[in-house]
mmCIF file of C-alpha atoms and ligand atoms in Angstrom:
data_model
loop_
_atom_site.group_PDB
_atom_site.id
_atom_site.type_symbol
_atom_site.label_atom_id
_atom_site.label_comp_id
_atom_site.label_asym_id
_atom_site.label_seq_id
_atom_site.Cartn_x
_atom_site.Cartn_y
_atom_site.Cartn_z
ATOM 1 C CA UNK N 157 0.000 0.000 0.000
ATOM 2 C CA UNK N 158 1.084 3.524 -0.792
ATOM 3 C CA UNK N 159 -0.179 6.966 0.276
ATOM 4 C CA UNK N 160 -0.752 9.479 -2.053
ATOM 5 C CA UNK N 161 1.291 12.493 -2.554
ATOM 6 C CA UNK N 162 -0.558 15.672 -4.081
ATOM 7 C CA UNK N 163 1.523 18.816 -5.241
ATOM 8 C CA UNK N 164 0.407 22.173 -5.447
ATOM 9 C CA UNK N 165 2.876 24.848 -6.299
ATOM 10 C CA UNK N 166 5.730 24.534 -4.088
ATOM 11 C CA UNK N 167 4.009 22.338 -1.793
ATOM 12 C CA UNK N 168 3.321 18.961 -1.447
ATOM 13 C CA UNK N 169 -0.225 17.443 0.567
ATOM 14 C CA UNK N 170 -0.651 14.084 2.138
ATOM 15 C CA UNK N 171 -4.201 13.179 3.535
ATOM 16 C CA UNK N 172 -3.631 9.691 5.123
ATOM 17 C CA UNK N 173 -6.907 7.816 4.175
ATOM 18 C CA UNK N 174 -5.637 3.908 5.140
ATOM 19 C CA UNK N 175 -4.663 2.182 8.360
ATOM 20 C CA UNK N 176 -1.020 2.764 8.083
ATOM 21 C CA UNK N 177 1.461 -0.394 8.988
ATOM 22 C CA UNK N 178 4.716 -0.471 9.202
ATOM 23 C CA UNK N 179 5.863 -0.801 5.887
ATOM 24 C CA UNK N 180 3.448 1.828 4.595
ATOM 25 C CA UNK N 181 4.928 4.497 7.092
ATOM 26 C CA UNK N 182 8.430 3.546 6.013
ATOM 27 C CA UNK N 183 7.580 3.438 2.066
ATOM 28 C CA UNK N 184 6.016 6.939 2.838
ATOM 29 C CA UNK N 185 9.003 8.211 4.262
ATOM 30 C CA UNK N 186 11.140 7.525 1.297
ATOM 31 C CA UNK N 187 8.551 8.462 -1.249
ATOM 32 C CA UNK N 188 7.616 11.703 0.402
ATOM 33 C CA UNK N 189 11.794 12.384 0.622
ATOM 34 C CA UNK N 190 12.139 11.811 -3.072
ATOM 35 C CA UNK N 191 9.185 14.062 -4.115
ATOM 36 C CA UNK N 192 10.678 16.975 -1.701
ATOM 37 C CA UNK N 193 13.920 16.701 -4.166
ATOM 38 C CA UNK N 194 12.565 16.222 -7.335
ATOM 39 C CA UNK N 195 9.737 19.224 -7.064
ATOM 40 C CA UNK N 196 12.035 21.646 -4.371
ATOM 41 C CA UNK N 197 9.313 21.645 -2.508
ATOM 42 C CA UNK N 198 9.301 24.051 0.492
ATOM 43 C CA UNK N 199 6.314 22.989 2.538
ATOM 44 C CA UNK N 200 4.121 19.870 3.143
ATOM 45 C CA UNK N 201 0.928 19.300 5.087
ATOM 46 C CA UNK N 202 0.471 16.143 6.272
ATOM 47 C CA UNK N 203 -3.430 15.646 7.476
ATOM 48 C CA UNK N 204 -3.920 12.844 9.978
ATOM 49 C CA UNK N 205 -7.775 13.667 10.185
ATOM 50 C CA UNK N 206 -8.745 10.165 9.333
ATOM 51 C CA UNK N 207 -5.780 8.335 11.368
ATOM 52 C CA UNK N 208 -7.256 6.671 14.500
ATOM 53 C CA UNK N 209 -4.000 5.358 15.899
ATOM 54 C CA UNK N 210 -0.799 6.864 16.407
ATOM 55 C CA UNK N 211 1.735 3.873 18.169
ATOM 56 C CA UNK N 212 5.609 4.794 18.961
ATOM 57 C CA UNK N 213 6.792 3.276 15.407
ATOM 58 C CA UNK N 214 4.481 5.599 13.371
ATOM 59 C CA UNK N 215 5.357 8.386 16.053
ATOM 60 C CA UNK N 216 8.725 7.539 15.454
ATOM 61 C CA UNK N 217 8.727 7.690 11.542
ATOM 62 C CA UNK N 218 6.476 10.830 11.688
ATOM 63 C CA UNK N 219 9.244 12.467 13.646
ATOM 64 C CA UNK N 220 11.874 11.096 11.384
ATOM 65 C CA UNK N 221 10.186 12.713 8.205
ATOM 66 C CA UNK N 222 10.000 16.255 9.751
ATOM 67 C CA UNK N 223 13.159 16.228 10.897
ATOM 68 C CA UNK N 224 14.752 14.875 7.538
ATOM 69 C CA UNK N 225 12.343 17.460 5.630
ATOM 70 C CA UNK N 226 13.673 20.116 7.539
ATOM 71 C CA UNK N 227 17.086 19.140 6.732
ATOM 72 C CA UNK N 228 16.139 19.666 2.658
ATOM 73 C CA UNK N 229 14.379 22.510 3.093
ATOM 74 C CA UNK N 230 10.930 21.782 3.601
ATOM 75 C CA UNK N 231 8.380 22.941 6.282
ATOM 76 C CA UNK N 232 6.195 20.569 7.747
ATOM 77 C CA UNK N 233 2.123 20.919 9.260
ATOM 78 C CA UNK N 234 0.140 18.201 10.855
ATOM 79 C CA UNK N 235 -3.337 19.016 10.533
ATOM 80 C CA UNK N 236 -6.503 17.316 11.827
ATOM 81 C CA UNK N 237 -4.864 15.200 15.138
ATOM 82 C CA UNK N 238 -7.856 13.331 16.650
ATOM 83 C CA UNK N 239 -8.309 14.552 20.343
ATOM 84 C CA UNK N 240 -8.437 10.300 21.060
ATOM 85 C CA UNK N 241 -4.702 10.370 19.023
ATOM 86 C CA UNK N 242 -3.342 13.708 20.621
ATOM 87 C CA UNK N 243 -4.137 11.568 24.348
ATOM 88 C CA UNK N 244 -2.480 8.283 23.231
ATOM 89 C CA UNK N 245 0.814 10.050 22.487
ATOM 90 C CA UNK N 246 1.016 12.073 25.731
ATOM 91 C CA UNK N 247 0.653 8.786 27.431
ATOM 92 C CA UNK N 248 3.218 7.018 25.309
ATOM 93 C CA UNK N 249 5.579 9.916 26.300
ATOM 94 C CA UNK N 250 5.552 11.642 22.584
ATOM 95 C CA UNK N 251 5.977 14.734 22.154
ATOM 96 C CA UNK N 252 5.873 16.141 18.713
ATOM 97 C CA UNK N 253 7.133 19.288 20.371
ATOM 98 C CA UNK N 254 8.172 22.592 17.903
ATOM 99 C CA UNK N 255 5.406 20.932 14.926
ATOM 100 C CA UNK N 256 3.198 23.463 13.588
ATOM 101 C CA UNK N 257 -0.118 22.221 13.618
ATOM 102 C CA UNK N 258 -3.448 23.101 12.299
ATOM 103 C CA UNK N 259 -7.293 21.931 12.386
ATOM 104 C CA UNK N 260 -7.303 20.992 8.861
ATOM 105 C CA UNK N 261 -5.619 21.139 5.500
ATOM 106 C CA UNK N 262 -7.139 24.405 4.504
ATOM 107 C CA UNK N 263 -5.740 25.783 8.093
ATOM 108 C CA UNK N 264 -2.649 23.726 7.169
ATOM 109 C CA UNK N 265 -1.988 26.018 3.782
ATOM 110 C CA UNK N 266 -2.460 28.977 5.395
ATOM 111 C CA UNK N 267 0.047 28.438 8.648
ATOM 112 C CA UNK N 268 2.630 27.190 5.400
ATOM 113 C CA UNK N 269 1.889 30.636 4.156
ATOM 114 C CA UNK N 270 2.644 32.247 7.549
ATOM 115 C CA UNK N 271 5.533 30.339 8.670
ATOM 116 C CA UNK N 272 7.153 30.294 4.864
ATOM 117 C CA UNK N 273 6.157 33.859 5.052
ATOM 118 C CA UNK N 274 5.112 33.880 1.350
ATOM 119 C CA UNK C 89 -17.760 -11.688 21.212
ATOM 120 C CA UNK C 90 -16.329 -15.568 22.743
ATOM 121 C CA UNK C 91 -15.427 -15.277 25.741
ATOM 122 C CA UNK C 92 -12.007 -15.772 24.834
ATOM 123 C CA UNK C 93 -10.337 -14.719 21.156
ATOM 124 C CA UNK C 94 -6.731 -14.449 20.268
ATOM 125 C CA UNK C 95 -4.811 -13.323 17.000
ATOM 126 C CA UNK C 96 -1.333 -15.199 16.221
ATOM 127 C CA UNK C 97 0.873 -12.535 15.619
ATOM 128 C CA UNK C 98 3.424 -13.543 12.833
ATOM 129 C CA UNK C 99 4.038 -11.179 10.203
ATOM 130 C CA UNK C 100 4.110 -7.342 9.891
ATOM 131 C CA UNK C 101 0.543 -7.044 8.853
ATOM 132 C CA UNK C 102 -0.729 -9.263 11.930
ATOM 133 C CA UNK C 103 -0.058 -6.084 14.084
ATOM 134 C CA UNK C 104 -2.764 -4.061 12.174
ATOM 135 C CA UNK C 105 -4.740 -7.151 12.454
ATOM 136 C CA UNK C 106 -4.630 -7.323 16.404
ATOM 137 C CA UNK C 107 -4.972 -4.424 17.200
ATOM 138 C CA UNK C 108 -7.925 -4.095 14.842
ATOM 139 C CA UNK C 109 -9.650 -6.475 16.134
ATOM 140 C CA UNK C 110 -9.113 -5.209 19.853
ATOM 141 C CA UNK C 111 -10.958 -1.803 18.910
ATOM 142 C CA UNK C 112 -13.656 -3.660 17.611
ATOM 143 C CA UNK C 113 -14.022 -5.917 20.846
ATOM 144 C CA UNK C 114 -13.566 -2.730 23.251
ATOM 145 C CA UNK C 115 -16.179 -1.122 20.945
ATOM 146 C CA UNK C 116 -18.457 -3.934 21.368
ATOM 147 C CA UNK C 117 -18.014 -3.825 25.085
ATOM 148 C CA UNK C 118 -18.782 -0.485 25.978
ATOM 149 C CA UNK C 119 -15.437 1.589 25.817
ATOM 150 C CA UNK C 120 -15.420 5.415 25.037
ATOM 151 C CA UNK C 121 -13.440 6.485 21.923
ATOM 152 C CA UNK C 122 -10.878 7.623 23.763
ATOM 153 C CA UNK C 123 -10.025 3.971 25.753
ATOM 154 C CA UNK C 124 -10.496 2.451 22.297
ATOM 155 C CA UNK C 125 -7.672 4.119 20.977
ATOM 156 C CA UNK C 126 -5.505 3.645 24.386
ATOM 157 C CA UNK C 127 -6.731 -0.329 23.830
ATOM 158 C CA UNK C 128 -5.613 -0.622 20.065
ATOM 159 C CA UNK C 129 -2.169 1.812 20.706
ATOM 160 C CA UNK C 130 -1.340 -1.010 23.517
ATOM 161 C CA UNK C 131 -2.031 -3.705 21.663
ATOM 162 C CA UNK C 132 0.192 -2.216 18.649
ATOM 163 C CA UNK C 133 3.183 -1.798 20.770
ATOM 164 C CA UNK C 134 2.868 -5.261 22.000
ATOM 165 C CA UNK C 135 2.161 -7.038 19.220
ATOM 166 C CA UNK C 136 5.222 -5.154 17.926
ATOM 167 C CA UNK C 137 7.084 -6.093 20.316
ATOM 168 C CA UNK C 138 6.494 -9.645 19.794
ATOM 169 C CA UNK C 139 6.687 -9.498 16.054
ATOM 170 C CA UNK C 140 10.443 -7.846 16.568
ATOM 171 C CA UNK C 141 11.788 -9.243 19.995
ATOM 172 C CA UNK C 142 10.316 -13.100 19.444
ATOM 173 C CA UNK C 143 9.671 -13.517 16.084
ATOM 174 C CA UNK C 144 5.899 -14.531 17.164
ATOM 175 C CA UNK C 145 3.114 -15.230 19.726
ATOM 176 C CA UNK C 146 -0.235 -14.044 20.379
ATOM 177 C CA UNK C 147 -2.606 -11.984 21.654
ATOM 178 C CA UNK C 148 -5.554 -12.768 23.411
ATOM 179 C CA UNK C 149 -8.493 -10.642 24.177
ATOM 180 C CA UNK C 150 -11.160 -11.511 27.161
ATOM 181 C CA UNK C 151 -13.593 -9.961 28.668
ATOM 182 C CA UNK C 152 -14.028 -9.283 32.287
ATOM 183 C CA UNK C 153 -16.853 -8.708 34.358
ATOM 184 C CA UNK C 154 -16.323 -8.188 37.793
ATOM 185 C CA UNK C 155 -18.124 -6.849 41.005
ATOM 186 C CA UNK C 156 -20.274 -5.054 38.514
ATOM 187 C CA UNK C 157 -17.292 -3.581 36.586
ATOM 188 C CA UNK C 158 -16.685 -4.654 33.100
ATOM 189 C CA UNK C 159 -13.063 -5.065 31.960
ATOM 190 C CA UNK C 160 -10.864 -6.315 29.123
ATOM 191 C CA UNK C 161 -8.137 -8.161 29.429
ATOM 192 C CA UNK C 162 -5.334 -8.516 26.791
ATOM 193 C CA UNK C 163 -2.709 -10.370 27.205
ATOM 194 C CA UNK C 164 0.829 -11.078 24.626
ATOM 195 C CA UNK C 165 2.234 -14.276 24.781
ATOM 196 C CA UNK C 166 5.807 -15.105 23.328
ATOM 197 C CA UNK C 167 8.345 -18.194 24.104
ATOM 198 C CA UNK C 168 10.696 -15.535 22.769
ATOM 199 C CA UNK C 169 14.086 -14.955 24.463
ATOM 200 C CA UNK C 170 12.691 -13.202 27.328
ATOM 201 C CA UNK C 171 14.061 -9.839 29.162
ATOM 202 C CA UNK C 172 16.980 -10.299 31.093
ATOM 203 C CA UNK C 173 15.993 -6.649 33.193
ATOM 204 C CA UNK C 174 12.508 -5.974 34.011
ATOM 205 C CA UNK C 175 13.147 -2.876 35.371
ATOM 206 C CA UNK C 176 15.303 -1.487 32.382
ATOM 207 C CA UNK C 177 13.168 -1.996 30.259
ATOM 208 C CA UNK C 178 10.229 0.068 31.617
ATOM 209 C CA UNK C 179 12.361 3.404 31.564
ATOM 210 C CA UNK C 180 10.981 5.515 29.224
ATOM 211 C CA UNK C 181 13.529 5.798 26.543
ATOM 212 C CA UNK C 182 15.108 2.296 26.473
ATOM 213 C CA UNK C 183 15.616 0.319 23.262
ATOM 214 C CA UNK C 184 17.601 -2.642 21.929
ATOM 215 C CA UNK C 185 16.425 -2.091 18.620
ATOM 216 C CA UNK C 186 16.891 2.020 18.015
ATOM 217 C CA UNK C 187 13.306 2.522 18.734
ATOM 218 C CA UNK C 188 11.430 5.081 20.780
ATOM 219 C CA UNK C 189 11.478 2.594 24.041
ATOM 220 C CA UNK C 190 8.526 4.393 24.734
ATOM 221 C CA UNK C 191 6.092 0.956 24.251
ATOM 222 C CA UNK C 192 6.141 -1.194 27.479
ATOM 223 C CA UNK C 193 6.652 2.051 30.051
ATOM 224 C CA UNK C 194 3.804 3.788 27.392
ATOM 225 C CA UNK C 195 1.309 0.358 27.432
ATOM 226 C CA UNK C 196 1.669 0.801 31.065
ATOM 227 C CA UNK C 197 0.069 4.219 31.341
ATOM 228 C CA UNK C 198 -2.031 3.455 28.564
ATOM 229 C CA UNK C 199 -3.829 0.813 30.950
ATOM 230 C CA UNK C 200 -5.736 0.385 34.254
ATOM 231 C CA UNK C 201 -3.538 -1.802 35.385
ATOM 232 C CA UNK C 202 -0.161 -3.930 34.332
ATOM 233 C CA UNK C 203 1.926 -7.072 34.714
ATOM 234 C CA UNK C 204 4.730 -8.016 33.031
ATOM 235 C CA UNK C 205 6.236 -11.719 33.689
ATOM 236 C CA UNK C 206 9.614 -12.628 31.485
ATOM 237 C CA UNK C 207 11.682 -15.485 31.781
ATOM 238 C CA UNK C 208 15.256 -15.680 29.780
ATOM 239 C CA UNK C 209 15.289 -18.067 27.025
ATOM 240 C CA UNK C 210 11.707 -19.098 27.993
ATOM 241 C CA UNK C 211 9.285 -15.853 26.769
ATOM 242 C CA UNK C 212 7.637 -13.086 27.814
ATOM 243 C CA UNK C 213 3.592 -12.759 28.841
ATOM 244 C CA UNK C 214 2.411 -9.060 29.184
ATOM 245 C CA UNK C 215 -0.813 -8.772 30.871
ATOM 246 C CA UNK C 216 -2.928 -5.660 30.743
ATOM 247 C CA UNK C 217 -6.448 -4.857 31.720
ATOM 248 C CA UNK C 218 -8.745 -1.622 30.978
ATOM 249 C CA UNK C 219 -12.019 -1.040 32.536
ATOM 250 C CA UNK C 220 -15.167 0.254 31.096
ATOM 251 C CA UNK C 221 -15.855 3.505 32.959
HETATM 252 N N1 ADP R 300 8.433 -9.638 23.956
HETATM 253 C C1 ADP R 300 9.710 -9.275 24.166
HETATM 254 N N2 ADP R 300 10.702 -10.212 24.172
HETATM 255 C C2 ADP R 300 11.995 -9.831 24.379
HETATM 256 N N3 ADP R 300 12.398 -8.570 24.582
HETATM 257 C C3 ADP R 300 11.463 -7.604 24.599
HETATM 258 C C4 ADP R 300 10.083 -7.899 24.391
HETATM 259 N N4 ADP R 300 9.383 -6.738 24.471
HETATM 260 C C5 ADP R 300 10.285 -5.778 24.715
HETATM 261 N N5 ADP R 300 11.539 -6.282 24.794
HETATM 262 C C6 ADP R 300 12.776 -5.499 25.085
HETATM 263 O O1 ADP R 300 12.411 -4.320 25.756
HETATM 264 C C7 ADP R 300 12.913 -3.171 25.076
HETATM 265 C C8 ADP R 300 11.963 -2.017 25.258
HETATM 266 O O2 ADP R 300 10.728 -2.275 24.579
HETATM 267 P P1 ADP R 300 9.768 -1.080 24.226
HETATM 268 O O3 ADP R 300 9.507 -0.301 25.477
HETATM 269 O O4 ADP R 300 8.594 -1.615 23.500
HETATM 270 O O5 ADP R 300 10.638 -0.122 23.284
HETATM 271 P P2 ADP R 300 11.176 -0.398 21.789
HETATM 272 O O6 ADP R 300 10.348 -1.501 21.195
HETATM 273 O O7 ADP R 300 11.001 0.911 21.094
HETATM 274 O O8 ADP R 300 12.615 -0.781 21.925
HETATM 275 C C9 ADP R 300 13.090 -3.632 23.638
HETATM 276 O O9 ADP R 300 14.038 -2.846 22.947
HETATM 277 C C10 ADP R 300 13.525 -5.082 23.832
HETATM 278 O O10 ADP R 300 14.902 -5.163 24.106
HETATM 279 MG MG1 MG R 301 8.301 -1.710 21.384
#
């Protein structure tokens, strides 16, 4: 399984529709990587409105990819964190401290504009 | 639900699987959306855990009803090679396999209440129960 990666302009969106496993995560780590490079993208909003559990491998990964898309140059939102999600983590000990995050992907675009200052 | 149901936990895709099929059974029993999701993050870790540290085992769901309180027990099974330090391997933080180490200490707060037996060379059996509140 593979999640879809949309571009518009310089960004790329991400709307994670399927029950994500652990080879999913990872092939979307390297897929979402490669299309940072080949479009120079310089945001990406990743909208987790439809994810229902966040466990310390996907929490890991997720943290991976915003730290790595920093690193080329790319600004990262999470939109749409379920309240049930945002409760797991804190009692996992996660903290995806220093994230921008927004209610949705609309919100998402415009805190890319903001932070990108564009 | 039977009384008592378990899921084998073998390959990747069996972690999805069990912890799928906890939500459902916590769903079924009466647990707010909010437990659901501690239930199926808990039974991620651990079937991850197995799937990683033992190669494979199970996990096994039962209901609980006691002194008018309705609970769910799950428990993960391996005949893995155990954990030689109990006690390391709750800190938060603590991985053999450049992880998070944030599962066992985080399944612990994720649930009511928490036991973790491990022999070395013989397995490991994590028991965990959530009540309905
Ligand atoms: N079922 C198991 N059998 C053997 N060792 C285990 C098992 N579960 C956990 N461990 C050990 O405990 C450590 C901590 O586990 P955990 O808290 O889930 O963090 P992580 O999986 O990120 O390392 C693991 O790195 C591993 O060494
Ligand atoms: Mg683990």
């Amino acid at each position: 399984m593979r999640i879809p990666i949309l571009k518009l302009n310089n960004y790329l969106l991400i709307s994670i529709q399927t029950e994500i496993d652990d080879n999913t995560a990872i092939q979307f780590q390297e897929d979402l990587l490669n299309k940072i490079h080949q479009n120079g993208s310089s945001g990406v909003v990743i909208d987790l409105t439809s994810v229902e559990i966040i466990d310390s491998f996907i929490a890991k990964v997720l943290g991976d990819v915003i730290s790595m898309s920093d690193l080329m140059g790319a600004k990262v939102v999470l939109t749409g964190i379920q309240p049930a999600v945002a409760l797991t983590l804190i009692d996992l000990g996660i903290h995806l401290q220093d994230v921008p995050t927004a209610m949705d992907l609309e919100q998402g675009l415009v805190k890319l504009y903001q932070e990108l200052g564009e | 639900m039977e009384p008592q149901s378990f899921v084998e936990i073998k390959e990747e895709w069996d972690i999805v699987g069990a912890r799928q099929m906890g939500r459902n059974i916590a769903k079924e029993a009466g647990f707010g959306t909010v437990d659901q999701a501690r239930i199926a993050t808990a039974i991620s870790e651990l079937a991850r855990n197995i799937y990683l540290y033992a190669g494979s085992g199970t996990i096994s769901y039962e209901i609980l009803e006691k002194m008018g309180r309705k609970g769910l027990i799950i428990t993960a099974t391996d005949s893995g090679p155990g954990i030689p330090d109990l006690s390391l391997v709750m800190e938060d933080g603590y991985t053999t396999s450049g992880g998070l180490g944030a599962g066992l200490p985080g399944v612990k707060r994720l649930s009511d209440e928490f036991d973790l037996r491990s022999e070395e060379g013989k397995g490991t059996t994590v028991q965990c129960i959530k009540w309905v509140r």
